[in-house]
């Protein structure tokens, strides 16, 4: 037996390596590829959804928009076409959850700062106060990379409509004018087709932000596989 093993050791090694590769290939083939669900308005807490969208169950995408960023540049949906991006709603003078959200959003920015396919879009819920100079000062203070992350202001009604009809990310206060908004801590993940993906991510939770980062990588891999097939 010993002589047999000595004489055939390289064959045995080869067979062992071959069997390992075959087993690995089978395991890879049988392991389901992780994908993210496509979200519709009816998947969200109804308090976050405009009445006109409450019962939408398919084909939902982010509506076209035209806003202005921290540099005074016009930002539209075309700037995000073909991009994966994370959206949220905030205001610069928020003393509670916004600083934590911005700090955690910077983790997303830093993770994908060299990937042109991933961007960030933060909407002010107090656009009349968050002017371009105010947003610029905030961006500089928080380490925002202009090419990666737009802080936008603009018409209050448009931001309200985006928040409640596109992203499902703000609540209506009990008191206030027609387009008053109470923003949530939610981060939303949007794919290259303008669809909401994954889930709502708690922007104040490190664990949720880590999950968001992982899910962005899953989306990137999804598009990479699609490109390989095409």
mmCIF file of C-alpha atoms in Angstrom:
data_model
loop_
_atom_site.group_PDB
_atom_site.id
_atom_site.type_symbol
_atom_site.label_atom_id
_atom_site.label_comp_id
_atom_site.label_asym_id
_atom_site.label_seq_id
_atom_site.Cartn_x
_atom_site.Cartn_y
_atom_site.Cartn_z
ATOM 1 C CA UNK A 1 0.000 0.000 0.000
ATOM 2 C CA UNK A 2 2.811 2.352 0.902
ATOM 3 C CA UNK A 3 4.599 1.627 -2.380
ATOM 4 C CA UNK A 4 1.367 2.205 -4.278
ATOM 5 C CA UNK A 5 0.871 5.590 -2.628
ATOM 6 C CA UNK A 6 4.461 6.627 -3.302
ATOM 7 C CA UNK A 7 4.308 5.597 -6.956
ATOM 8 C CA UNK A 8 0.939 7.270 -7.563
ATOM 9 C CA UNK A 9 1.094 10.294 -5.268
ATOM 10 C CA UNK A 10 0.854 12.845 -8.091
ATOM 11 C CA UNK A 11 -2.107 11.052 -9.612
ATOM 12 C CA UNK A 12 -3.769 11.001 -6.205
ATOM 13 C CA UNK A 13 -3.057 14.709 -5.716
ATOM 14 C CA UNK A 14 -4.447 15.448 -9.181
ATOM 15 C CA UNK A 15 -7.617 13.439 -8.516
ATOM 16 C CA UNK A 16 -8.055 15.146 -5.143
ATOM 17 C CA UNK A 17 -7.747 18.609 -6.705
ATOM 18 C CA UNK A 18 -10.079 17.639 -9.556
ATOM 19 C CA UNK A 19 -12.717 16.306 -7.166
ATOM 20 C CA UNK A 20 -12.463 19.473 -5.070
ATOM 21 C CA UNK A 21 -12.986 21.643 -8.144
ATOM 22 C CA UNK A 22 -15.956 19.564 -9.274
ATOM 23 C CA UNK A 23 -17.545 19.754 -5.831
ATOM 24 C CA UNK A 24 -16.961 23.521 -5.708
ATOM 25 C CA UNK A 25 -18.514 23.913 -9.159
ATOM 26 C CA UNK A 26 -21.580 21.918 -8.114
ATOM 27 C CA UNK A 27 -21.922 23.945 -4.934
ATOM 28 C CA UNK A 28 -21.669 27.213 -6.895
ATOM 29 C CA UNK A 29 -24.232 26.008 -9.427
ATOM 30 C CA UNK A 30 -26.665 24.933 -6.721
ATOM 31 C CA UNK A 31 -26.256 28.072 -4.588
ATOM 32 C CA UNK A 32 -29.012 30.550 -5.508
ATOM 33 C CA UNK A 33 -27.832 33.976 -6.617
ATOM 34 C CA UNK A 34 -28.989 36.569 -4.094
ATOM 35 C CA UNK A 35 -31.232 39.237 -5.587
ATOM 36 C CA UNK A 36 -33.075 42.203 -4.116
ATOM 37 C CA UNK A 37 -36.856 42.592 -4.286
ATOM 38 C CA UNK A 38 -38.355 45.382 -6.369
ATOM 39 C CA UNK A 39 -40.491 47.502 -4.056
ATOM 40 C CA UNK A 40 -43.856 49.022 -4.852
ATOM 41 C CA UNK A 41 -45.778 51.740 -2.950
ATOM 42 C CA UNK A 42 -48.074 49.147 -1.382
ATOM 43 C CA UNK A 43 -45.007 47.569 0.299
ATOM 44 C CA UNK A 44 -44.502 50.669 2.478
ATOM 45 C CA UNK A 45 -46.089 51.963 5.660
ATOM 46 C CA UNK A 46 -49.272 53.671 4.357
ATOM 47 C CA UNK A 47 -48.527 56.786 6.428
ATOM 48 C CA UNK A 48 -45.551 57.404 4.117
ATOM 49 C CA UNK A 49 -47.512 57.053 0.890
ATOM 50 C CA UNK A 50 -49.643 59.598 -0.922
ATOM 51 C CA UNK A 51 -53.245 58.476 -1.339
ATOM 52 C CA UNK A 52 -52.824 58.361 -5.115
ATOM 53 C CA UNK A 53 -50.125 55.684 -4.766
ATOM 54 C CA UNK A 54 -51.466 53.573 -1.905
ATOM 55 C CA UNK A 55 -52.584 50.659 -4.049
ATOM 56 C CA UNK A 56 -49.865 50.676 -6.703
ATOM 57 C CA UNK A 57 -48.489 47.131 -6.864
ATOM 58 C CA UNK A 58 -46.281 47.143 -9.967
ATOM 59 C CA UNK A 59 -44.318 49.232 -12.442
ATOM 60 C CA UNK A 60 -43.462 51.971 -9.935
ATOM 61 C CA UNK A 61 -40.443 54.141 -10.772
ATOM 62 C CA UNK A 62 -39.090 57.452 -9.507
ATOM 63 C CA UNK A 63 -40.770 60.406 -11.214
ATOM 64 C CA UNK A 64 -38.771 62.924 -13.280
ATOM 65 C CA UNK A 65 -37.408 65.837 -11.258
ATOM 66 C CA UNK A 66 -35.474 69.086 -11.604
ATOM 67 C CA UNK A 67 -33.785 70.517 -8.504
ATOM 68 C CA UNK A 68 -30.689 72.549 -7.611
ATOM 69 C CA UNK A 69 -27.650 71.256 -5.726
ATOM 70 C CA UNK A 70 -25.096 72.720 -3.326
ATOM 71 C CA UNK A 71 -23.126 74.228 -6.212
ATOM 72 C CA UNK A 72 -26.100 75.899 -7.857
ATOM 73 C CA UNK A 73 -26.179 73.269 -10.611
ATOM 74 C CA UNK A 74 -29.470 71.984 -11.959
ATOM 75 C CA UNK A 75 -29.846 68.304 -11.096
ATOM 76 C CA UNK A 76 -32.426 66.200 -12.911
ATOM 77 C CA UNK A 77 -33.407 62.557 -13.132
ATOM 78 C CA UNK A 78 -31.204 62.365 -16.240
ATOM 79 C CA UNK A 79 -28.128 62.849 -14.025
ATOM 80 C CA UNK A 80 -29.104 59.635 -12.245
ATOM 81 C CA UNK A 81 -30.182 57.673 -15.296
ATOM 82 C CA UNK A 82 -28.274 54.397 -15.477
ATOM 83 C CA UNK A 83 -26.978 54.843 -11.916
ATOM 84 C CA UNK A 84 -27.568 53.022 -8.662
ATOM 85 C CA UNK A 85 -28.233 55.608 -5.989
ATOM 86 C CA UNK A 86 -29.284 56.115 -2.392
ATOM 87 C CA UNK A 87 -31.866 58.793 -1.593
ATOM 88 C CA UNK A 88 -32.907 60.394 1.673
ATOM 89 C CA UNK A 89 -34.637 63.483 3.068
ATOM 90 C CA UNK A 90 -33.121 65.857 5.634
ATOM 91 C CA UNK A 91 -32.658 69.495 6.588
ATOM 92 C CA UNK A 92 -29.444 71.255 7.527
ATOM 93 C CA UNK A 93 -30.637 72.641 10.869
ATOM 94 C CA UNK A 94 -32.026 69.332 12.121
ATOM 95 C CA UNK A 95 -30.526 68.744 15.588
ATOM 96 C CA UNK A 96 -31.611 65.135 16.095
ATOM 97 C CA UNK A 97 -31.406 62.338 13.532
ATOM 98 C CA UNK A 98 -30.003 64.257 10.531
ATOM 99 C CA UNK A 99 -26.402 64.513 11.799
ATOM 100 C CA UNK A 100 -26.366 60.751 12.374
ATOM 101 C CA UNK A 101 -27.932 60.091 8.979
ATOM 102 C CA UNK A 102 -25.411 62.321 7.231
ATOM 103 C CA UNK A 103 -22.520 60.669 9.051
ATOM 104 C CA UNK A 104 -23.789 57.237 8.035
ATOM 105 C CA UNK A 105 -24.489 58.319 4.463
ATOM 106 C CA UNK A 106 -20.845 59.352 4.270
ATOM 107 C CA UNK A 107 -19.967 55.706 4.939
ATOM 108 C CA UNK A 108 -21.872 54.836 1.772
ATOM 109 C CA UNK A 109 -20.083 57.627 -0.104
ATOM 110 C CA UNK A 110 -16.671 56.454 1.076
ATOM 111 C CA UNK A 111 -17.377 52.802 0.230
ATOM 112 C CA UNK A 112 -18.242 53.659 -3.391
ATOM 113 C CA UNK A 113 -16.267 56.860 -3.945
ATOM 114 C CA UNK A 114 -14.339 55.292 -6.832
ATOM 115 C CA UNK A 115 -17.370 53.669 -8.444
ATOM 116 C CA UNK A 116 -19.068 55.955 -10.948
ATOM 117 C CA UNK A 117 -22.157 53.737 -11.053
ATOM 118 C CA UNK A 118 -23.145 54.607 -7.468
ATOM 119 C CA UNK A 119 -24.397 58.043 -6.359
ATOM 120 C CA UNK A 120 -26.300 59.717 -3.507
ATOM 121 C CA UNK A 121 -29.199 62.186 -3.541
ATOM 122 C CA UNK A 122 -30.288 64.057 -0.391
ATOM 123 C CA UNK A 123 -33.397 66.247 -0.548
ATOM 124 C CA UNK A 124 -34.036 69.158 1.809
ATOM 125 C CA UNK A 125 -37.496 69.159 3.401
ATOM 126 C CA UNK A 126 -37.052 72.863 4.242
ATOM 127 C CA UNK A 127 -36.028 74.110 0.787
ATOM 128 C CA UNK A 128 -36.882 77.735 1.524
ATOM 129 C CA UNK A 129 -34.297 77.769 4.333
ATOM 130 C CA UNK A 130 -31.745 75.425 2.779
ATOM 131 C CA UNK A 131 -30.479 77.798 0.120
ATOM 132 C CA UNK A 132 -27.553 77.009 -2.144
ATOM 133 C CA UNK A 133 -24.979 78.725 0.157
ATOM 134 C CA UNK A 134 -26.421 76.910 3.182
ATOM 135 C CA UNK A 135 -26.226 73.555 1.412
ATOM 136 C CA UNK A 136 -22.671 74.296 0.259
ATOM 137 C CA UNK A 137 -21.531 75.121 3.771
ATOM 138 C CA UNK A 138 -23.174 71.930 5.035
ATOM 139 C CA UNK A 139 -21.569 69.864 2.262
ATOM 140 C CA UNK A 140 -18.100 71.192 3.056
ATOM 141 C CA UNK A 141 -18.581 70.596 6.772
ATOM 142 C CA UNK A 142 -19.777 67.010 6.264
ATOM 143 C CA UNK A 143 -17.181 65.939 3.699
ATOM 144 C CA UNK A 144 -19.551 65.618 0.750
ATOM 145 C CA UNK A 145 -17.883 64.749 -2.571
ATOM 146 C CA UNK A 146 -19.648 66.882 -5.178
ATOM 147 C CA UNK A 147 -19.322 64.345 -8.004
ATOM 148 C CA UNK A 148 -20.811 61.611 -5.845
ATOM 149 C CA UNK A 149 -23.420 63.260 -3.633
ATOM 150 C CA UNK A 150 -25.957 65.986 -4.436
ATOM 151 C CA UNK A 151 -27.740 67.903 -1.684
ATOM 152 C CA UNK A 152 -30.748 69.409 -3.419
ATOM 153 C CA UNK A 153 -33.265 72.154 -2.824
ATOM 154 C CA UNK A 154 -36.035 73.555 -4.990
ATOM 155 C CA UNK A 155 -39.781 73.813 -5.292
ATOM 156 C CA UNK A 156 -41.434 72.577 -2.088
ATOM 157 C CA UNK A 157 -44.340 70.894 -3.899
ATOM 158 C CA UNK A 158 -41.969 68.957 -6.147
ATOM 159 C CA UNK A 159 -39.932 67.746 -3.159
ATOM 160 C CA UNK A 160 -43.142 66.835 -1.328
ATOM 161 C CA UNK A 161 -44.414 64.884 -4.324
ATOM 162 C CA UNK A 162 -41.107 63.075 -4.722
ATOM 163 C CA UNK A 163 -41.033 62.235 -1.024
ATOM 164 C CA UNK A 164 -44.551 60.794 -0.845
ATOM 165 C CA UNK A 165 -45.249 59.645 -4.400
ATOM 166 C CA UNK A 166 -41.834 58.391 -5.502
ATOM 167 C CA UNK A 167 -39.705 57.490 -2.458
ATOM 168 C CA UNK A 168 -42.319 56.992 0.285
ATOM 169 C CA UNK A 169 -39.979 58.626 2.768
ATOM 170 C CA UNK A 170 -41.827 61.381 4.686
ATOM 171 C CA UNK A 171 -44.979 61.733 6.764
ATOM 172 C CA UNK A 172 -47.567 64.472 6.804
ATOM 173 C CA UNK A 173 -47.625 66.398 10.086
ATOM 174 C CA UNK A 174 -50.874 66.872 11.961
ATOM 175 C CA UNK A 175 -50.492 70.602 11.574
ATOM 176 C CA UNK A 176 -48.865 72.684 8.871
ATOM 177 C CA UNK A 177 -49.414 73.872 5.339
ATOM 178 C CA UNK A 178 -50.394 71.700 2.385
ATOM 179 C CA UNK A 179 -46.857 70.564 1.598
ATOM 180 C CA UNK A 180 -45.430 70.290 5.110
ATOM 181 C CA UNK A 181 -43.233 67.249 5.645
ATOM 182 C CA UNK A 182 -41.858 65.243 8.557
ATOM 183 C CA UNK A 183 -38.915 63.322 7.194
ATOM 184 C CA UNK A 184 -38.006 59.837 8.370
ATOM 185 C CA UNK A 185 -34.630 58.253 8.966
ATOM 186 C CA UNK A 186 -35.086 56.064 5.876
ATOM 187 C CA UNK A 187 -32.486 55.573 3.172
ATOM 188 C CA UNK A 188 -33.918 54.300 -0.131
ATOM 189 C CA UNK A 189 -32.011 52.264 -2.706
ATOM 190 C CA UNK A 190 -32.817 52.919 -6.369
ATOM 191 C CA UNK A 191 -31.566 50.802 -9.257
ATOM 192 C CA UNK A 192 -30.520 51.786 -12.769
ATOM 193 C CA UNK A 193 -34.107 51.532 -13.991
ATOM 194 C CA UNK A 194 -35.340 53.990 -11.350
ATOM 195 C CA UNK A 195 -36.976 51.256 -9.256
ATOM 196 C CA UNK A 196 -36.938 51.009 -5.460
ATOM 197 C CA UNK A 197 -35.005 47.930 -4.364
ATOM 198 C CA UNK A 198 -34.270 45.954 -1.225
ATOM 199 C CA UNK A 199 -36.105 47.623 1.666
ATOM 200 C CA UNK A 200 -36.171 50.869 3.634
ATOM 201 C CA UNK A 201 -32.875 51.192 5.499
ATOM 202 C CA UNK A 202 -32.650 52.959 8.842
ATOM 203 C CA UNK A 203 -30.104 55.698 8.254
ATOM 204 C CA UNK A 204 -29.452 56.041 11.985
ATOM 205 C CA UNK A 205 -28.467 52.367 12.335
ATOM 206 C CA UNK A 206 -24.929 51.241 11.537
ATOM 207 C CA UNK A 207 -26.223 47.686 11.068
ATOM 208 C CA UNK A 208 -28.779 48.831 8.488
ATOM 209 C CA UNK A 209 -26.222 50.982 6.680
ATOM 210 C CA UNK A 210 -23.871 47.995 6.479
ATOM 211 C CA UNK A 211 -26.758 45.988 5.026
ATOM 212 C CA UNK A 212 -27.410 48.789 2.535
ATOM 213 C CA UNK A 213 -23.766 48.724 1.438
ATOM 214 C CA UNK A 214 -23.955 44.951 1.038
ATOM 215 C CA UNK A 215 -27.143 45.291 -1.007
ATOM 216 C CA UNK A 216 -25.527 47.876 -3.291
ATOM 217 C CA UNK A 217 -22.776 45.355 -3.991
ATOM 218 C CA UNK A 218 -25.473 42.766 -4.761
ATOM 219 C CA UNK A 219 -27.059 45.169 -7.261
ATOM 220 C CA UNK A 220 -23.690 45.905 -8.868
ATOM 221 C CA UNK A 221 -23.096 42.163 -9.255
ATOM 222 C CA UNK A 222 -26.572 41.778 -10.730
ATOM 223 C CA UNK A 223 -25.780 44.297 -13.462
ATOM 224 C CA UNK A 224 -22.349 42.781 -14.010
ATOM 225 C CA UNK A 225 -23.905 39.350 -14.610
ATOM 226 C CA UNK A 226 -26.461 40.893 -16.954
ATOM 227 C CA UNK A 227 -23.695 42.589 -18.958
ATOM 228 C CA UNK A 228 -21.833 39.281 -19.234
ATOM 229 C CA UNK A 229 -24.949 37.595 -20.633
ATOM 230 C CA UNK A 230 -25.588 40.456 -23.073
#
